[in-house]
């Protein structure tokens, strides 16, 4: 019997096979990464809920004590010693204090039905835990707790799988409820890591965004987070560039600050806020043979416009504002597409004369902004004083009109 001849795959067949294999690998990777992400979110969510339930048990036990402070101290120490013997690290006195604070700070975390098919599981877990069910029943109930919440009906103070235990511990440091709600919304909306969240809190992002907002704007910021619908929504004052590790010195030159920002572009994008896409640095503009170089150019995906940024290491001058007006006009007339909105110009300066800025940037220059930058974390007292002053100016302006 003759042996059949082996035929070589043609180059096109090999290419098709390689393409199919690559597509298969991509599909498998997508499935695996999605599963890993879901598993991590499930573990995080289960840990958050367990810590909340433990905090509730501690609070209820403390309320039964005759001398609450003394009883609480002894109780936490006893619990810590026993639980760390059973489970190892994770049940120090300070950890138990965080769990207690978590329950007190988020009393409605597990008590609100916020997703279809989820509320009953939460209530079942809480009932089993409260009724003193068997360890097996409690374990099963905790495993059944929800791992996600739908974005449509989620509200601050409710469980969200996008927030880990480290996120919640960080949020507990924010005492003002409106500020905590804001950070909670923004952390979920922007996918901030716990470290990024902590950085935004430490730089008083909420307070910096309060500037130039009336009372209705302040309320909306606390209830809805930052909704970017107009140029002023995308601007902060001041900008905090502590991640550059540069000194507060008048000897700095623009090029050094610019190079530092490019080398830490991811951190700078976090400080700018969501929606900014980097286009380039020192992008040349030519006008009748003369060349000009704006320091940084971005495109804002939400506002659908270019954002031109210039850096000034000294006090802002009216000439700087005039130069920015030229950049904005050039981008509007030569670069922007028909569907783009008017270009935003932002000057980051070491200092500025507020009165001069108001006189130069009249109604015709609503797209140009001048904001201070600083290389150190801001003082909350200074920020609050500036916010109060600006809101008083806004109120007086409204009354006169």
XYZ file of N, CA, C and O in Angstrom, residues 162-335:
696
model
N -15.588 48.426 43.187
C -14.431 49.152 42.696
C -13.568 49.738 43.801
O -12.489 50.260 43.529
N -14.053 49.664 45.043
C -13.306 50.203 46.173
C -12.828 49.064 47.066
O -13.627 48.269 47.548
N -11.536 49.002 47.283
C -10.953 47.974 48.142
C -10.972 48.439 49.595
O -11.329 49.583 49.908
N -10.553 47.553 50.468
C -10.465 47.905 51.890
C -9.480 49.055 52.090
O -9.708 49.953 52.904
N -8.394 49.070 51.321
C -7.431 50.165 51.430
C -8.060 51.479 50.993
O -7.795 52.541 51.584
N -8.894 51.461 49.950
C -9.627 52.667 49.550
C -10.482 53.189 50.710
O -10.457 54.387 51.025
N -11.237 52.286 51.311
C -12.138 52.724 52.383
C -11.368 53.247 53.590
O -11.784 54.227 54.223
N -10.254 52.616 53.916
C -9.435 53.113 55.026
C -8.932 54.527 54.725
O -8.872 55.373 55.621
N -8.582 54.770 53.479
C -8.131 56.102 53.077
C -9.272 57.110 53.148
O -9.097 58.243 53.621
N -10.442 56.715 52.693
C -11.610 57.606 52.710
C -12.013 57.978 54.133
O -12.530 59.072 54.374
N -11.785 57.072 55.078
C -12.162 57.350 56.470
C -11.395 58.530 57.055
O -11.827 59.137 58.041
N -10.263 58.886 56.441
C -9.477 60.016 56.932
C -10.129 61.353 56.595
O -9.761 62.384 57.156
N -11.083 61.337 55.646
C -11.765 62.565 55.241
C -12.958 62.774 56.156
O -13.921 61.999 56.123
N -12.940 63.803 56.962
C -13.973 63.991 57.977
C -15.233 64.648 57.419
O -16.339 64.313 57.839
N -15.072 65.585 56.491
C -16.248 66.263 55.942
C -16.999 65.325 55.002
O -16.418 64.779 54.063
N -18.283 65.139 55.243
C -19.063 64.176 54.482
C -19.114 64.527 53.001
O -18.997 63.661 52.143
N -19.304 65.824 52.678
C -19.414 66.201 51.271
C -18.112 65.933 50.528
O -18.116 65.525 49.355
N -16.978 66.146 51.200
C -15.685 65.881 50.570
C -15.475 64.376 50.396
O -15.005 63.920 49.358
N -15.849 63.591 51.422
C -15.694 62.144 51.315
C -16.549 61.581 50.185
O -16.107 60.721 49.424
N -17.783 62.065 50.072
C -18.657 61.610 48.977
C -18.028 61.911 47.623
O -18.056 61.080 46.709
N -17.443 63.113 47.492
C -16.800 63.493 46.236
C -15.658 62.536 45.890
O -15.569 62.034 44.762
N -14.772 62.288 46.849
C -13.628 61.416 46.590
C -14.076 59.981 46.277
O -13.465 59.290 45.454
N -15.128 59.558 46.928
C -15.659 58.218 46.670
C -16.160 58.107 45.229
O -15.853 57.143 44.516
N -16.921 59.101 44.793
C -17.446 59.125 43.423
C -16.305 59.147 42.414
O -16.286 58.371 41.441
N -15.340 60.027 42.627
C -14.253 60.195 41.664
C -13.326 58.980 41.623
O -12.810 58.618 40.570
N -13.101 58.342 42.764
C -12.250 57.151 42.791
C -12.850 56.037 41.933
O -12.135 55.337 41.201
N -14.170 55.887 42.013
C -14.848 54.867 41.217
C -14.896 55.270 39.756
O -14.582 54.478 38.853
N -15.252 56.513 39.496
C -15.408 56.988 38.118
C -14.097 56.941 37.346
O -14.055 56.590 36.157
N -12.986 57.272 38.014
C -11.694 57.356 37.333
C -10.801 56.151 37.559
O -9.690 56.095 37.022
N -11.272 55.189 38.336
C -10.479 53.992 38.576
C -9.186 54.269 39.322
O -8.156 53.648 39.072
N -9.234 55.221 40.288
C -8.022 55.548 41.039
C -7.577 54.372 41.883
O -8.383 53.688 42.519
N -6.281 54.137 41.922
C -5.725 53.202 42.894
C -5.822 53.848 44.272
O -6.075 55.054 44.398
N -5.596 53.051 45.302
C -5.647 53.605 46.657
C -4.576 54.681 46.839
O -4.805 55.687 47.516
N -3.425 54.491 46.216
C -2.361 55.493 46.320
C -2.749 56.783 45.611
O -2.492 57.884 46.113
N -3.375 56.668 44.439
C -3.828 57.869 43.727
C -4.915 58.602 44.513
O -4.930 59.832 44.572
N -5.814 57.836 45.109
C -6.848 58.442 45.942
C -6.228 59.206 47.097
O -6.624 60.343 47.399
N -5.261 58.600 47.753
C -4.610 59.261 48.887
C -3.920 60.546 48.439
O -3.970 61.561 49.135
N -3.314 60.515 47.259
C -2.637 61.709 46.745
C -3.638 62.832 46.485
O -3.396 63.991 46.815
N -4.793 62.500 45.926
C -5.808 63.515 45.651
C -6.366 64.107 46.940
O -6.663 65.303 47.014
N -6.509 63.279 47.955
C -6.981 63.777 49.257
C -5.927 64.677 49.893
O -6.226 65.759 50.399
N -4.672 64.242 49.857
C -3.591 65.007 50.485
C -3.347 66.350 49.800
O -2.820 67.278 50.425
N -3.697 66.452 48.516
C -3.524 67.722 47.800
C -4.814 68.536 47.787
O -4.919 69.522 47.055
N -5.811 68.112 48.559
C -7.076 68.855 48.719
C -7.747 69.141 47.377
O -8.150 70.270 47.085
N -7.862 68.096 46.561
C -8.483 68.268 45.244
C -9.882 68.870 45.358
O -10.242 69.786 44.613
N -10.683 68.371 46.278
C -12.054 68.865 46.441
C -12.056 70.367 46.714
O -12.799 71.124 46.093
N -11.205 70.809 47.623
C -11.162 72.224 47.981
C -10.663 73.074 46.822
O -11.145 74.192 46.609
N -9.695 72.561 46.063
C -9.187 73.345 44.938
C -10.244 73.505 43.851
O -10.300 74.520 43.166
N -11.092 72.498 43.689
C -12.139 72.582 42.673
C -13.294 73.474 43.120
O -14.112 73.885 42.305
N -13.382 73.750 44.420
C -14.453 74.613 44.912
C -14.288 76.050 44.458
O -15.257 76.802 44.371
N -13.057 76.429 44.151
C -12.809 77.820 43.778
C -13.559 78.164 42.503
O -13.689 77.356 41.592
N -14.061 79.378 42.456
C -14.802 79.901 41.293
C -16.116 79.163 41.050
O -16.627 79.157 39.936
N -16.658 78.521 42.076
C -17.963 77.871 41.945
C -18.939 78.523 42.918
O -18.587 78.792 44.068
N -20.162 78.746 42.443
C -21.181 79.286 43.330
C -21.712 78.179 44.229
O -21.267 77.028 44.160
N -22.685 78.495 45.069
C -23.178 77.514 46.040
C -23.806 76.302 45.358
O -23.652 75.171 45.819
N -24.496 76.535 44.247
C -25.095 75.415 43.513
C -24.008 74.515 42.946
O -24.134 73.284 42.938
N -22.911 75.130 42.495
C -21.800 74.354 41.955
C -21.107 73.525 43.013
O -20.686 72.397 42.764
N -20.990 74.095 44.207
C -20.389 73.365 45.323
C -21.247 72.147 45.677
O -20.736 71.041 45.897
N -22.559 72.336 45.723
C -23.471 71.244 46.050
C -23.399 70.144 44.990
O -23.371 68.950 45.313
N -23.351 70.541 43.730
C -23.271 69.559 42.639
C -21.971 68.780 42.705
O -21.940 67.571 42.459
N -20.886 69.453 43.065
C -19.585 68.783 43.158
C -19.605 67.705 44.229
O -19.058 66.616 44.047
N -20.250 67.996 45.344
C -20.320 67.035 46.444
C -21.252 65.872 46.120
O -21.003 64.737 46.523
N -22.332 66.149 45.389
C -23.335 65.110 45.129
C -23.067 64.292 43.869
O -23.451 63.132 43.785
N -22.423 64.902 42.886
C -22.261 64.246 41.583
C -20.809 64.013 41.194
O -20.539 63.362 40.181
N -19.855 64.556 41.954
C -18.472 64.494 41.523
C -18.218 65.574 40.482
O -19.025 66.474 40.287
N -17.083 65.487 39.819
C -16.716 66.480 38.817
C -17.307 66.092 37.469
O -16.882 65.123 36.855
N -18.289 66.856 37.016
C -18.900 66.651 35.698
C -18.358 67.758 34.786
O -18.671 68.933 34.970
N -17.544 67.383 33.823
C -16.856 68.350 32.975
C -17.712 68.688 31.765
O -17.801 67.903 30.811
N -18.342 69.865 31.798
C -19.188 70.289 30.685
C -18.777 71.642 30.125
O -19.269 72.057 29.086
N -17.869 72.353 30.810
C -17.438 73.673 30.366
C -15.974 73.846 30.744
O -15.451 73.119 31.614
N -15.262 74.783 30.115
C -13.825 74.923 30.372
C -13.470 75.107 31.843
O -12.485 74.537 32.310
N -14.267 75.886 32.588
C -13.935 76.119 33.994
C -13.935 74.835 34.821
O -13.268 74.750 35.847
N -14.677 73.817 34.368
C -14.724 72.547 35.098
C -13.392 71.808 35.027
O -13.111 70.946 35.865
N -12.597 72.099 34.006
C -11.339 71.380 33.801
C -10.137 72.092 34.417
O -9.020 71.587 34.357
N -10.376 73.253 35.043
C -9.272 74.076 35.542
C -9.226 74.065 37.066
O -10.249 74.165 37.727
N -8.003 73.959 37.602
C -7.794 74.049 39.050
C -6.943 75.274 39.343
O -6.263 75.803 38.464
N -6.953 75.697 40.584
C -6.079 76.775 41.037
C -5.940 76.655 42.548
O -6.919 76.854 43.274
N -4.760 76.281 43.042
C -3.525 76.048 42.290
C -3.415 74.613 41.782
O -4.200 73.746 42.167
N -2.392 74.381 40.939
C -2.002 73.028 40.554
C -0.859 72.604 41.465
O 0.065 73.382 41.724
N -0.937 71.383 41.961
C 0.078 70.893 42.903
C 0.982 69.905 42.167
O 0.521 68.865 41.684
N 2.267 70.224 42.100
C 3.231 69.413 41.340
C 4.287 68.837 42.273
O 5.476 68.808 41.950
N 3.855 68.385 43.423
C 4.802 67.880 44.418
C 5.549 66.646 43.931
O 6.659 66.339 44.393
N 4.982 65.918 42.975
C 5.598 64.692 42.470
C 6.868 64.971 41.649
O 7.626 64.054 41.357
N 7.118 66.217 41.288
C 8.308 66.558 40.509
C 9.564 66.633 41.364
O 10.685 66.592 40.842
N 9.391 66.769 42.675
C 10.530 66.886 43.604
C 11.443 68.047 43.219
O 12.679 67.936 43.252
N 10.839 69.166 42.843
C 11.610 70.358 42.507
C 11.520 71.365 43.655
O 10.509 71.437 44.342
N 12.558 72.162 43.851
C 12.524 73.152 44.942
C 11.688 74.368 44.569
O 11.532 74.692 43.393
N 11.148 75.054 45.573
C 10.471 76.328 45.347
C 11.564 77.379 45.181
O 12.017 77.998 46.135
N 12.008 77.580 43.944
C 13.146 78.467 43.710
C 12.909 79.334 42.485
O 12.376 78.881 41.477
N 13.311 80.592 42.570
C 13.191 81.501 41.436
C 14.277 81.237 40.391
O 14.268 81.848 39.330
N 15.219 80.352 40.718
C 16.289 80.058 39.769
C 15.866 79.027 38.725
O 16.600 78.761 37.782
N 14.696 78.440 38.910
C 14.229 77.451 37.946
C 13.942 78.118 36.601
O 13.546 79.283 36.533
N 14.121 77.356 35.547
C 13.767 77.830 34.214
C 12.624 76.966 33.695
O 12.438 75.814 34.128
N 11.860 77.525 32.731
C 10.697 76.807 32.216
C 11.062 75.432 31.666
O 10.341 74.454 31.849
N 12.207 75.350 30.996
C 12.591 74.083 30.354
C 12.776 72.966 31.371
O 12.428 71.810 31.118
N 13.306 73.314 32.560
C 13.507 72.282 33.579
C 12.175 71.770 34.111
O 11.992 70.567 34.309
N 11.230 72.693 34.350
C 9.905 72.285 34.808
C 9.213 71.444 33.744
O 8.601 70.418 34.033
N 9.342 71.880 32.506
C 8.715 71.160 31.392
C 9.266 69.744 31.271
O 8.523 68.777 31.118
N 10.587 69.612 31.329
C 11.213 68.287 31.238
C 10.758 67.399 32.397
O 10.518 66.196 32.215
N 10.654 67.974 33.580
C 10.213 67.199 34.746
C 8.770 66.720 34.558
O 8.431 65.579 34.903
N 7.917 67.576 34.007
C 6.523 67.189 33.779
C 6.424 66.063 32.755
O 5.633 65.135 32.908
N 7.228 66.138 31.695
C 7.199 65.087 30.674
C 7.693 63.767 31.255
O 7.154 62.699 30.965
N 8.711 63.823 32.098
C 9.247 62.585 32.691
C 8.270 61.955 33.679
O 8.331 60.759 33.935
N 7.361 62.770 34.222
C 6.340 62.251 35.138
C 4.949 62.521 34.557
O 4.049 62.984 35.247
N 4.802 62.215 33.275
C 3.575 62.571 32.557
C 2.344 61.922 33.162
O 1.277 62.540 33.239
N 2.454 60.666 33.594
C 1.300 59.983 34.172
C 0.809 60.705 35.428
O -0.394 60.881 35.627
N 1.750 61.157 36.263
C 1.370 61.901 37.468
C 0.760 63.252 37.098
O -0.185 63.710 37.744
N 1.316 63.882 36.067
C 0.796 65.173 35.643
C -0.622 65.031 35.083
O -1.486 65.879 35.338
N -0.874 63.947 34.337
C -2.223 63.709 33.813
C -3.215 63.499 34.952
O -4.368 63.936 34.879
N -2.785 62.828 36.014
C -3.655 62.650 37.182
C -3.996 63.997 37.800
O -5.143 64.241 38.174
N -3.004 64.887 37.875
C -3.238 66.210 38.449
C -4.119 67.057 37.534
O -4.983 67.803 38.006
N -3.928 66.939 36.213
C -4.767 67.700 35.294
C -6.229 67.274 35.406
O -7.139 68.088 35.341
N -6.460 65.972 35.553
C -7.822 65.461 35.654
C -8.176 64.592 34.457
O -7.445 64.536 33.460
N -9.304 63.908 34.537
C -9.697 62.987 33.476
C -10.056 63.742 32.206
O -10.550 64.880 32.253
N -9.797 63.124 31.071
C -10.153 63.709 29.785
C -8.987 64.264 28.999
O -9.097 64.499 27.798
N -7.845 64.494 29.655
C -6.694 65.087 28.970
C -5.877 64.016 28.245
O -5.511 62.992 28.821
N -5.578 64.259 26.967
C -4.724 63.378 26.168
C -3.536 64.194 25.675
O -3.711 65.273 25.104
N -2.334 63.683 25.899
C -1.123 64.423 25.553
C -0.894 64.407 24.045
O -0.931 63.362 23.400
N -0.643 65.600 23.477
C -0.361 65.733 22.049
C 1.132 65.918 21.794
O 1.731 65.228 20.976
N 1.754 66.852 22.497
C 3.182 67.074 22.282
C 3.710 68.237 23.088
O 2.969 68.973 23.735
N 5.040 68.407 23.050
C 5.712 69.511 23.737
C 6.450 70.350 22.697
O 6.916 69.841 21.673
N 6.524 71.644 22.958
C 7.218 72.562 22.062
C 6.765 72.384 20.609
O 7.570 72.295 19.680
N 5.450 72.288 20.429
C 4.888 72.131 19.082
C 5.004 73.477 18.351
O 4.413 74.472 18.767
N 5.732 73.487 17.258
C 6.057 74.750 16.591
C 4.858 75.348 15.855
O 4.131 74.652 15.153
N 4.684 76.659 16.042
C 3.709 77.428 15.279
C 4.481 78.442 14.442
O 5.379 79.111 14.952
N 4.145 78.554 13.176
C 4.864 79.467 12.287
C 3.910 80.514 11.739
O 2.882 80.188 11.141
N 4.268 81.771 11.953
C 3.478 82.899 11.464
C 4.387 83.805 10.646
O 5.244 84.501 11.203
N 4.225 83.741 9.326
C 5.010 84.553 8.401
C 6.504 84.475 8.702
O 7.209 85.490 8.779
N 6.984 83.255 8.867
C 8.410 83.032 9.071
C 8.874 83.086 10.503
O 10.001 82.667 10.810
N 8.051 83.576 11.412
C 8.404 83.590 12.834
C 7.875 82.328 13.507
O 6.738 81.908 13.263
N 8.696 81.739 14.351
C 8.334 80.483 15.002
C 8.038 80.712 16.487
O 8.732 81.479 17.166
N 7.011 80.032 16.966
C 6.616 80.097 18.371
C 6.415 78.676 18.877
O 6.025 77.785 18.119
N 6.675 78.472 20.183
C 6.678 77.115 20.725
C 5.901 77.047 22.046
O 6.489 77.242 23.127
N 4.619 76.778 22.014
C 3.885 76.525 23.269
C 4.523 75.339 23.997
O 4.964 74.367 23.360
N 4.562 75.410 25.310
C 5.273 74.379 26.070
C 4.639 72.998 25.927
O 5.322 72.019 25.633
N 3.335 72.901 26.154
C 2.655 71.604 26.140
C 1.298 71.748 25.456
O 0.613 72.754 25.645
N 0.923 70.733 24.695
C -0.380 70.738 24.030
C -1.097 69.437 24.353
O -0.509 68.341 24.256
N -2.369 69.544 24.754
C -3.212 68.399 25.059
C -4.500 68.512 24.240
O -4.800 69.560 23.665
N -5.239 67.413 24.229
C -6.602 67.448 23.687
C -7.522 66.914 24.772
O -7.220 65.888 25.396
N -8.628 67.635 25.012
C -9.564 67.215 26.055
C -10.703 66.432 25.418
O -11.507 66.986 24.665
N -10.764 65.136 25.724
C -11.724 64.254 25.069
C -13.168 64.577 25.440
O -14.075 64.387 24.619
N -13.404 65.047 26.657
C -14.771 65.335 27.083
C -15.262 66.674 26.544
O -16.411 66.797 26.108
N -14.400 67.679 26.587
C -14.777 68.995 26.084
C -14.592 69.114 24.577
O -15.052 70.087 23.975
N -13.867 68.148 23.996
C -13.610 68.120 22.548
C -12.932 69.404 22.082
O -13.433 70.121 21.202
N -11.790 69.687 22.689
C -11.041 70.891 22.299
C -9.567 70.695 22.626
O -9.190 69.853 23.447
N -8.725 71.490 21.972
C -7.300 71.515 22.288
C -7.085 72.332 23.560
O -7.836 73.281 23.848
N -6.037 71.964 24.297
C -5.647 72.705 25.493
C -4.163 73.025 25.363
O -3.323 72.121 25.314
N -3.852 74.301 25.279
C -2.467 74.757 25.154
C -1.996 75.244 26.519
O -2.656 76.083 27.148
N -0.860 74.720 26.988
C -0.344 75.067 28.314
C 1.027 75.716 28.174
O 1.902 75.214 27.468
N 1.208 76.844 28.848
C 2.503 77.514 28.915
C 2.944 77.601 30.369
O 2.118 77.829 31.267
N 4.230 77.421 30.604
C 4.792 77.453 31.948
C 5.562 78.749 32.167
O 6.356 79.161 31.306
N 5.348 79.381 33.309
C 6.052 80.602 33.664
C 6.584 80.458 35.082
O 5.799 80.272 36.016
N 7.911 80.546 35.225
C 8.497 80.342 36.559
C 8.522 81.632 37.371
O 8.900 81.615 38.545
N 8.124 82.731 36.753
C 8.076 84.005 37.472
C 6.635 84.515 37.505
O 5.714 83.842 37.050
N 6.455 85.717 38.022
C 5.115 86.293 38.134
C 4.537 86.555 36.742
O 5.236 86.990 35.831
N 3.260 86.282 36.612
C 2.573 86.440 35.331
C 2.552 87.906 34.891
O 2.351 88.798 35.700
N 2.756 88.130 33.576
C 2.689 89.482 33.026
C 1.571 89.550 31.993
O 1.100 88.514 31.495
N 1.170 90.773 31.629
C 0.129 90.907 30.607
C 0.631 90.420 29.259
O -0.140 89.985 28.399
N 1.965 90.461 29.059
C 2.532 89.925 27.830
C 2.340 88.419 27.712
O 2.114 87.894 26.617
N 2.427 87.728 28.850
C 2.193 86.271 28.839
C 0.756 85.968 28.420
O 0.511 85.018 27.673
N -0.171 86.771 28.898
C -1.578 86.564 28.542
C -1.815 86.851 27.065
O -2.564 86.139 26.392
N -1.158 87.899 26.554
C -1.292 88.206 25.135
C -0.729 87.102 24.258
O -1.308 86.761 23.215
N 0.398 86.540 24.674
C 0.995 85.439 23.919
C 0.063 84.236 23.894
O -0.124 83.596 22.860
N -0.553 83.935 25.035
C -1.482 82.808 25.080
C -2.702 83.070 24.202
O -3.218 82.159 23.551
N -3.158 84.313 24.156
C -4.274 84.638 23.279
C -3.925 84.336 21.820
O -4.745 83.823 21.055
N -2.685 84.617 21.436
C -2.240 84.305 20.083
C -2.256 82.795 19.839
O -2.718 82.321 18.797
N -1.756 82.013 20.807
C -1.753 80.559 20.653
C -3.176 80.023 20.468
O -3.436 79.178 19.599
N -4.087 80.515 21.304
C -5.476 80.056 21.242
C -6.100 80.410 19.894
O -6.763 79.568 19.261
N -5.874 81.617 19.436
C -6.414 82.021 18.137
C -5.851 81.162 17.009
O -6.573 80.767 16.088
N -4.567 80.864 17.079
C -3.931 80.046 16.032
C -4.556 78.652 15.986
O -4.890 78.137 14.909
N -4.707 78.045 17.161
C -5.280 76.693 17.181
C -6.726 76.696 16.710
O -7.175 75.777 16.022
N -7.483 77.717 17.082
C -8.879 77.801 16.637
C -8.964 77.929 15.119
O -9.832 77.306 14.481
N -8.066 78.697 14.525
C -8.173 78.991 13.100
C -7.422 78.009 12.208
O -7.835 77.760 11.072
N -6.312 77.436 12.708
C -5.455 76.627 11.841
C -5.442 75.128 12.170
O -5.175 74.321 11.290
N -5.701 74.768 13.405
C -5.528 73.370 13.828
C -6.855 72.670 14.104
O -7.059 71.525 13.698
